[in-house]
């Protein structure tokens, strides 16, 4: 009986935190325009797997050996960019297998 009460209390205590995380609005500004401090404040209290959690990556800029761009997006935006990139790669591969490469006839 005591274990059941402890579990019930833990579930009740974590419910408001879960509701607060699920009700969080997406960032008002583009994440790449936000400072590191703003991103840290926005992410405070969000699980790293939450769709609106902001992650930043440094991406090498084309044409430069050293210059890198800081790109920040929400998990939802990273997932969408990944899916679009994969679809573009599939479309390109399919187009290359359909089109004749050499027409030496």
mmCIF file of N, CA and C in Angstrom:
data_model
loop_
_atom_site.group_PDB
_atom_site.id
_atom_site.type_symbol
_atom_site.label_atom_id
_atom_site.label_comp_id
_atom_site.label_asym_id
_atom_site.label_seq_id
_atom_site.Cartn_x
_atom_site.Cartn_y
_atom_site.Cartn_z
ATOM 1 N N UNK A 1 0.826 -1.193 0.000
ATOM 2 C CA UNK A 1 0.000 0.000 0.000
ATOM 3 C C UNK A 1 0.872 1.259 0.000
ATOM 4 N N UNK A 2 1.962 1.202 0.739
ATOM 5 C CA UNK A 2 2.852 2.347 0.821
ATOM 6 C C UNK A 2 3.500 2.633 -0.534
ATOM 7 N N UNK A 3 3.895 1.578 -1.262
ATOM 8 C CA UNK A 3 4.502 1.767 -2.581
ATOM 9 C C UNK A 3 3.508 2.403 -3.555
ATOM 10 N N UNK A 4 2.261 1.976 -3.464
ATOM 11 C CA UNK A 4 1.236 2.551 -4.339
ATOM 12 C C UNK A 4 1.066 4.038 -4.065
ATOM 13 N N UNK A 5 1.071 4.433 -2.796
ATOM 14 C CA UNK A 5 0.929 5.846 -2.427
ATOM 15 C C UNK A 5 2.124 6.649 -2.942
ATOM 16 N N UNK A 6 3.322 6.086 -2.840
ATOM 17 C CA UNK A 6 4.522 6.788 -3.299
ATOM 18 C C UNK A 6 4.470 6.992 -4.810
ATOM 19 N N UNK A 7 4.031 5.969 -5.526
ATOM 20 C CA UNK A 7 3.917 6.075 -6.987
ATOM 21 C C UNK A 7 2.866 7.109 -7.361
ATOM 22 N N UNK A 8 1.753 7.111 -6.660
ATOM 23 C CA UNK A 8 0.690 8.078 -6.941
ATOM 24 C C UNK A 8 1.175 9.506 -6.685
ATOM 25 N N UNK A 9 1.935 9.709 -5.613
ATOM 26 C CA UNK A 9 2.464 11.042 -5.322
ATOM 27 C C UNK A 9 3.468 11.486 -6.377
ATOM 28 N N UNK A 10 4.343 10.577 -6.816
ATOM 29 C CA UNK A 10 5.312 10.906 -7.850
ATOM 30 C C UNK A 10 4.622 11.251 -9.158
ATOM 31 N N UNK A 11 3.600 10.505 -9.517
ATOM 32 C CA UNK A 11 2.868 10.779 -10.758
ATOM 33 C C UNK A 11 2.172 12.130 -10.682
ATOM 34 N N UNK A 12 1.599 12.445 -9.548
ATOM 35 C CA UNK A 12 0.910 13.721 -9.381
ATOM 36 C C UNK A 12 1.887 14.888 -9.424
ATOM 37 N N UNK A 13 3.069 14.692 -8.857
ATOM 38 C CA UNK A 13 4.062 15.765 -8.841
ATOM 39 C C UNK A 13 4.643 16.010 -10.222
ATOM 40 N N UNK A 14 4.783 14.964 -11.029
ATOM 41 C CA UNK A 14 5.383 15.141 -12.353
ATOM 42 C C UNK A 14 4.358 15.546 -13.410
ATOM 43 N N UNK A 15 3.079 15.423 -13.144
ATOM 44 C CA UNK A 15 2.048 15.771 -14.125
ATOM 45 C C UNK A 15 2.082 17.250 -14.510
ATOM 46 N N UNK A 16 2.178 18.196 -13.556
ATOM 47 C CA UNK A 16 2.223 19.606 -13.971
ATOM 48 C C UNK A 16 3.445 19.917 -14.840
ATOM 49 N N UNK A 17 4.583 19.313 -14.535
ATOM 50 C CA UNK A 17 5.783 19.558 -15.339
ATOM 51 C C UNK A 17 5.579 19.033 -16.757
ATOM 52 N N UNK A 18 4.964 17.868 -16.894
ATOM 53 C CA UNK A 18 4.717 17.304 -18.219
ATOM 54 C C UNK A 18 3.733 18.172 -18.994
ATOM 55 N N UNK A 19 2.712 18.679 -18.296
ATOM 56 C CA UNK A 19 1.741 19.545 -18.960
ATOM 57 C C UNK A 19 2.388 20.853 -19.394
ATOM 58 N N UNK A 20 3.277 21.401 -18.563
ATOM 59 C CA UNK A 20 3.949 22.653 -18.917
ATOM 60 C C UNK A 20 4.826 22.459 -20.154
ATOM 61 N N UNK A 21 5.501 21.320 -20.246
ATOM 62 C CA UNK A 21 6.345 21.047 -21.406
ATOM 63 C C UNK A 21 5.519 20.873 -22.671
ATOM 64 N N UNK A 22 4.376 20.213 -22.567
ATOM 65 C CA UNK A 22 3.581 19.961 -23.763
ATOM 66 C C UNK A 22 2.863 21.218 -24.235
ATOM 67 N N UNK A 23 2.682 22.201 -23.333
ATOM 68 C CA UNK A 23 1.977 23.422 -23.690
ATOM 69 C C UNK A 23 2.923 24.531 -24.132
ATOM 70 N N UNK A 24 4.199 24.268 -24.169
ATOM 71 C CA UNK A 24 5.181 25.292 -24.549
ATOM 72 C C UNK A 24 4.981 25.677 -26.001
ATOM 73 N N UNK A 25 5.026 26.954 -26.274
ATOM 74 C CA UNK A 25 4.868 27.463 -27.638
ATOM 75 C C UNK A 25 6.210 27.413 -28.356
ATOM 76 N N UNK A 26 6.175 27.302 -29.679
ATOM 77 C CA UNK A 26 7.441 27.349 -30.415
ATOM 78 C C UNK A 26 8.099 28.720 -30.221
ATOM 79 N N UNK A 27 9.410 28.806 -30.447
ATOM 80 C CA UNK A 27 10.078 30.101 -30.243
ATOM 81 C C UNK A 27 9.498 31.188 -31.148
ATOM 82 N N UNK A 28 9.438 32.401 -30.620
ATOM 83 C CA UNK A 28 8.860 33.519 -31.365
ATOM 84 C C UNK A 28 9.770 33.953 -32.516
ATOM 85 N N UNK A 29 11.086 33.843 -32.312
ATOM 86 C CA UNK A 29 12.048 34.214 -33.356
ATOM 87 C C UNK A 29 12.676 32.960 -33.933
ATOM 88 N N UNK A 30 13.313 33.128 -35.083
ATOM 89 C CA UNK A 30 14.046 32.004 -35.677
ATOM 90 C C UNK A 30 15.179 31.628 -34.726
ATOM 91 N N UNK A 31 15.332 30.341 -34.407
ATOM 92 C CA UNK A 31 16.363 29.931 -33.452
ATOM 93 C C UNK A 31 17.774 30.380 -33.830
ATOM 94 N N UNK A 32 18.116 30.445 -35.110
ATOM 95 C CA UNK A 32 19.458 30.867 -35.506
ATOM 96 C C UNK A 32 19.711 32.342 -35.205
ATOM 97 N N UNK A 33 18.657 33.126 -35.006
ATOM 98 C CA UNK A 33 18.803 34.539 -34.667
ATOM 99 C C UNK A 33 18.927 34.763 -33.167
ATOM 100 N N UNK A 34 18.671 33.731 -32.371
ATOM 101 C CA UNK A 34 18.720 33.852 -30.919
ATOM 102 C C UNK A 34 20.154 33.706 -30.421
ATOM 103 N N UNK A 35 20.454 34.354 -29.294
ATOM 104 C CA UNK A 35 21.765 34.212 -28.675
ATOM 105 C C UNK A 35 21.804 32.903 -27.895
ATOM 106 N N UNK A 36 23.011 32.480 -27.521
ATOM 107 C CA UNK A 36 23.140 31.253 -26.731
ATOM 108 C C UNK A 36 22.386 31.372 -25.409
ATOM 109 N N UNK A 37 22.414 32.546 -24.787
ATOM 110 C CA UNK A 37 21.711 32.756 -23.516
ATOM 111 C C UNK A 37 20.199 32.638 -23.706
ATOM 112 N N UNK A 38 19.681 33.188 -24.793
ATOM 113 C CA UNK A 38 18.238 33.097 -25.068
ATOM 114 C C UNK A 38 17.829 31.646 -25.314
ATOM 115 N N UNK A 39 18.656 30.914 -26.037
ATOM 116 C CA UNK A 39 18.351 29.509 -26.318
ATOM 117 C C UNK A 39 18.374 28.696 -25.030
ATOM 118 N N UNK A 40 19.370 28.957 -24.189
ATOM 119 C CA UNK A 40 19.460 28.232 -22.915
ATOM 120 C C UNK A 40 18.237 28.530 -22.045
ATOM 121 N N UNK A 41 17.821 29.794 -21.996
ATOM 122 C CA UNK A 41 16.639 30.164 -21.204
ATOM 123 C C UNK A 41 15.379 29.525 -21.778
ATOM 124 N N UNK A 42 15.261 29.488 -23.103
ATOM 125 C CA UNK A 42 14.092 28.883 -23.739
ATOM 126 C C UNK A 42 14.039 27.379 -23.466
ATOM 127 N N UNK A 43 15.192 26.714 -23.564
ATOM 128 C CA UNK A 43 15.247 25.259 -23.380
ATOM 129 C C UNK A 43 15.098 24.825 -21.925
ATOM 130 N N UNK A 44 15.254 25.750 -20.985
ATOM 131 C CA UNK A 44 15.184 25.409 -19.568
ATOM 132 C C UNK A 44 13.837 24.756 -19.246
ATOM 133 N N UNK A 45 13.899 23.553 -18.734
ATOM 134 C CA UNK A 45 12.685 22.827 -18.361
ATOM 135 C C UNK A 45 12.119 21.942 -19.455
ATOM 136 N N UNK A 46 12.672 22.020 -20.662
ATOM 137 C CA UNK A 46 12.214 21.163 -21.761
ATOM 138 C C UNK A 46 13.083 19.908 -21.837
ATOM 139 N N UNK A 47 12.465 18.799 -22.146
ATOM 140 C CA UNK A 47 13.226 17.569 -22.379
ATOM 141 C C UNK A 47 13.963 17.712 -23.706
ATOM 142 N N UNK A 48 15.142 17.102 -23.807
ATOM 143 C CA UNK A 48 15.937 17.201 -25.031
ATOM 144 C C UNK A 48 15.223 16.577 -26.223
ATOM 145 N N UNK A 49 14.214 15.757 -25.981
ATOM 146 C CA UNK A 49 13.466 15.115 -27.054
ATOM 147 C C UNK A 49 12.181 15.871 -27.414
ATOM 148 N N UNK A 50 11.896 16.951 -26.716
ATOM 149 C CA UNK A 50 10.694 17.744 -26.981
ATOM 150 C C UNK A 50 10.779 18.346 -28.384
ATOM 151 N N UNK A 51 9.676 18.396 -29.135
ATOM 152 C CA UNK A 51 9.713 18.928 -30.499
ATOM 153 C C UNK A 51 10.209 20.373 -30.597
ATOM 154 N N UNK A 52 10.036 21.198 -29.553
ATOM 155 C CA UNK A 52 10.447 22.593 -29.603
ATOM 156 C C UNK A 52 11.803 22.851 -28.956
ATOM 157 N N UNK A 53 12.482 21.815 -28.479
ATOM 158 C CA UNK A 53 13.816 21.972 -27.904
ATOM 159 C C UNK A 53 14.764 22.419 -29.011
ATOM 160 N N UNK A 54 15.546 23.455 -28.758
ATOM 161 C CA UNK A 54 16.431 24.022 -29.780
ATOM 162 C C UNK A 54 17.824 23.407 -29.665
ATOM 163 N N UNK A 55 18.333 22.946 -30.800
ATOM 164 C CA UNK A 55 19.698 22.417 -30.886
ATOM 165 C C UNK A 55 20.450 23.218 -31.946
ATOM 166 N N UNK A 56 21.714 23.500 -31.658
ATOM 167 C CA UNK A 56 22.556 24.238 -32.603
ATOM 168 C C UNK A 56 23.673 23.330 -33.095
ATOM 169 N N UNK A 57 24.041 23.521 -34.342
ATOM 170 C CA UNK A 57 25.144 22.777 -34.948
ATOM 171 C C UNK A 57 25.983 23.756 -35.745
ATOM 172 N N UNK A 58 27.254 23.451 -35.845
ATOM 173 C CA UNK A 58 28.147 24.243 -36.702
ATOM 174 C C UNK A 58 28.313 23.473 -37.994
ATOM 175 N N UNK A 59 28.019 24.149 -39.092
ATOM 176 C CA UNK A 59 28.061 23.521 -40.412
ATOM 177 C C UNK A 59 29.110 24.241 -41.246
ATOM 178 N N UNK A 60 29.973 23.456 -41.888
ATOM 179 C CA UNK A 60 31.015 24.040 -42.725
ATOM 180 C C UNK A 60 30.387 24.778 -43.900
ATOM 181 N N UNK A 61 30.919 25.959 -44.172
ATOM 182 C CA UNK A 61 30.426 26.735 -45.306
ATOM 183 C C UNK A 61 31.160 26.296 -46.564
ATOM 184 N N UNK A 62 30.419 26.159 -47.636
ATOM 185 C CA UNK A 62 30.996 25.740 -48.907
ATOM 186 C C UNK A 62 31.956 26.811 -49.402
ATOM 187 N N UNK A 63 33.138 26.387 -49.841
ATOM 188 C CA UNK A 63 34.137 27.315 -50.366
ATOM 189 C C UNK A 63 35.123 27.808 -49.332
ATOM 190 N N UNK A 64 34.984 27.360 -48.089
ATOM 191 C CA UNK A 64 35.918 27.780 -47.049
ATOM 192 C C UNK A 64 36.402 26.562 -46.281
ATOM 193 N N UNK A 65 37.678 26.579 -45.931
ATOM 194 C CA UNK A 65 38.237 25.467 -45.160
ATOM 195 C C UNK A 65 38.016 25.643 -43.672
ATOM 196 N N UNK A 66 37.834 26.868 -43.230
ATOM 197 C CA UNK A 66 37.729 27.120 -41.798
ATOM 198 C C UNK A 66 36.408 27.749 -41.359
ATOM 199 N N UNK A 67 35.767 28.483 -42.211
ATOM 200 C CA UNK A 67 34.554 29.189 -41.819
ATOM 201 C C UNK A 67 33.397 28.215 -41.605
ATOM 202 N N UNK A 68 32.696 28.406 -40.471
ATOM 203 C CA UNK A 68 31.544 27.555 -40.151
ATOM 204 C C UNK A 68 30.371 28.445 -39.772
ATOM 205 N N UNK A 69 29.206 28.008 -40.142
ATOM 206 C CA UNK A 69 27.977 28.734 -39.815
ATOM 207 C C UNK A 69 27.283 28.040 -38.653
ATOM 208 N N UNK A 70 26.750 28.821 -37.728
ATOM 209 C CA UNK A 70 25.979 28.286 -36.601
ATOM 210 C C UNK A 70 24.529 28.206 -37.055
ATOM 211 N N UNK A 71 23.982 26.986 -37.059
ATOM 212 C CA UNK A 71 22.603 26.769 -37.473
ATOM 213 C C UNK A 71 21.840 26.200 -36.283
ATOM 214 N N UNK A 72 20.796 26.895 -35.878
ATOM 215 C CA UNK A 72 19.977 26.457 -34.747
ATOM 216 C C UNK A 72 18.556 26.220 -35.240
ATOM 217 N N UNK A 73 17.998 25.103 -34.818
ATOM 218 C CA UNK A 73 16.620 24.747 -35.174
ATOM 219 C C UNK A 73 16.009 23.967 -34.022
ATOM 220 N N UNK A 74 14.686 23.898 -34.022
ATOM 221 C CA UNK A 74 14.007 23.040 -33.058
ATOM 222 C C UNK A 74 14.136 21.596 -33.534
ATOM 223 N N UNK A 75 13.906 20.656 -32.634
ATOM 224 C CA UNK A 75 13.946 19.237 -33.030
ATOM 225 C C UNK A 75 12.993 18.974 -34.187
ATOM 226 N N UNK A 76 11.833 19.617 -34.137
ATOM 227 C CA UNK A 76 10.837 19.446 -35.198
ATOM 228 C C UNK A 76 11.373 19.947 -36.544
ATOM 229 N N UNK A 77 12.064 21.096 -36.533
ATOM 230 C CA UNK A 77 12.635 21.649 -37.759
ATOM 231 C C UNK A 77 13.792 20.791 -38.282
ATOM 232 N N UNK A 78 14.643 20.249 -37.361
ATOM 233 C CA UNK A 78 15.730 19.360 -37.794
ATOM 234 C C UNK A 78 15.158 18.108 -38.437
ATOM 235 N N UNK A 79 14.098 17.572 -37.846
ATOM 236 C CA UNK A 79 13.469 16.361 -38.390
ATOM 237 C C UNK A 79 12.911 16.631 -39.791
ATOM 238 N N UNK A 80 12.270 17.771 -39.970
ATOM 239 C CA UNK A 80 11.705 18.130 -41.270
ATOM 240 C C UNK A 80 12.813 18.329 -42.306
ATOM 241 N N UNK A 81 13.907 19.003 -41.925
ATOM 242 C CA UNK A 81 15.027 19.222 -42.852
ATOM 243 C C UNK A 81 15.659 17.891 -43.248
ATOM 244 N N UNK A 82 15.791 16.977 -42.297
ATOM 245 C CA UNK A 82 16.357 15.658 -42.568
ATOM 246 C C UNK A 82 15.460 14.898 -43.555
ATOM 247 N N UNK A 83 14.150 14.937 -43.335
ATOM 248 C CA UNK A 83 13.209 14.236 -44.214
ATOM 249 C C UNK A 83 13.242 14.829 -45.625
ATOM 250 N N UNK A 84 13.298 16.163 -45.733
ATOM 251 C CA UNK A 84 13.358 16.809 -47.056
ATOM 252 C C UNK A 84 14.650 16.449 -47.787
ATOM 253 N N UNK A 85 15.761 16.435 -47.058
ATOM 254 C CA UNK A 85 17.040 16.072 -47.666
ATOM 255 C C UNK A 85 17.036 14.643 -48.171
ATOM 256 N N UNK A 86 16.475 13.745 -47.386
ATOM 257 C CA UNK A 86 16.393 12.346 -47.813
ATOM 258 C C UNK A 86 15.479 12.188 -49.024
ATOM 259 N N UNK A 87 14.369 12.912 -49.044
ATOM 260 C CA UNK A 87 13.464 12.834 -50.191
ATOM 261 C C UNK A 87 14.135 13.374 -51.443
ATOM 262 N N UNK A 88 14.875 14.472 -51.316
ATOM 263 C CA UNK A 88 15.604 15.025 -52.461
ATOM 264 C C UNK A 88 16.629 14.019 -52.987
ATOM 265 N N UNK A 89 17.325 13.337 -52.093
ATOM 266 C CA UNK A 89 18.307 12.338 -52.517
ATOM 267 C C UNK A 89 17.623 11.175 -53.235
ATOM 268 N N UNK A 90 16.477 10.737 -52.714
ATOM 269 C CA UNK A 90 15.734 9.649 -53.375
ATOM 270 C C UNK A 90 15.251 10.081 -54.752
ATOM 271 N N UNK A 91 14.723 11.296 -54.853
ATOM 272 C CA UNK A 91 14.250 11.811 -56.144
ATOM 273 C C UNK A 91 15.391 11.895 -57.156
ATOM 274 N N UNK A 92 16.552 12.351 -56.710
ATOM 275 C CA UNK A 92 17.710 12.467 -57.602
ATOM 276 C C UNK A 92 18.173 11.091 -58.062
ATOM 277 N N UNK A 93 18.266 10.144 -57.136
ATOM 278 C CA UNK A 93 18.692 8.786 -57.497
ATOM 279 C C UNK A 93 17.711 8.155 -58.477
ATOM 280 N N UNK A 94 16.418 8.365 -58.247
ATOM 281 C CA UNK A 94 15.407 7.814 -59.147
ATOM 282 C C UNK A 94 15.498 8.456 -60.531
ATOM 283 N N UNK A 95 15.700 9.764 -60.586
ATOM 284 C CA UNK A 95 15.808 10.461 -61.869
ATOM 285 C C UNK A 95 17.047 9.984 -62.637
ATOM 286 N N UNK A 96 18.111 9.687 -61.927
ATOM 287 C CA UNK A 96 19.338 9.248 -62.589
ATOM 288 C C UNK A 96 19.203 7.826 -63.133
ATOM 289 N N UNK A 97 18.391 6.996 -62.517
ATOM 290 C CA UNK A 97 18.228 5.622 -63.004
ATOM 291 C C UNK A 97 17.256 5.576 -64.179
ATOM 292 N N UNK A 98 16.359 6.554 -64.275
ATOM 293 C CA UNK A 98 15.408 6.577 -65.386
ATOM 294 C C UNK A 98 15.990 7.209 -66.643
ATOM 295 N N UNK A 99 16.784 8.241 -66.488
ATOM 296 C CA UNK A 99 17.292 8.995 -67.638
ATOM 297 C C UNK A 99 18.458 8.247 -68.298
ATOM 298 N N UNK A 100 18.490 8.251 -69.638
ATOM 299 C CA UNK A 100 19.638 7.620 -70.301
ATOM 300 C C UNK A 100 20.899 8.461 -70.056
ATOM 301 N N UNK A 101 21.996 7.767 -69.796
ATOM 302 C CA UNK A 101 23.241 8.457 -69.488
ATOM 303 C C UNK A 101 23.952 8.843 -70.789
ATOM 304 N N UNK A 102 24.104 7.884 -71.700
ATOM 305 C CA UNK A 102 24.756 8.138 -72.994
ATOM 306 C C UNK A 102 23.797 7.777 -74.105
ATOM 307 N N UNK A 103 23.660 8.637 -75.064
ATOM 308 C CA UNK A 103 22.825 8.320 -76.231
ATOM 309 C C UNK A 103 23.720 8.273 -77.455
ATOM 310 N N UNK A 104 24.480 7.194 -77.584
ATOM 311 C CA UNK A 104 25.435 7.066 -78.692
ATOM 312 C C UNK A 104 24.839 6.299 -79.868
ATOM 313 N N UNK A 105 23.544 6.260 -79.994
ATOM 314 C CA UNK A 105 22.901 5.539 -81.099
ATOM 315 C C UNK A 105 22.895 6.333 -82.345
#
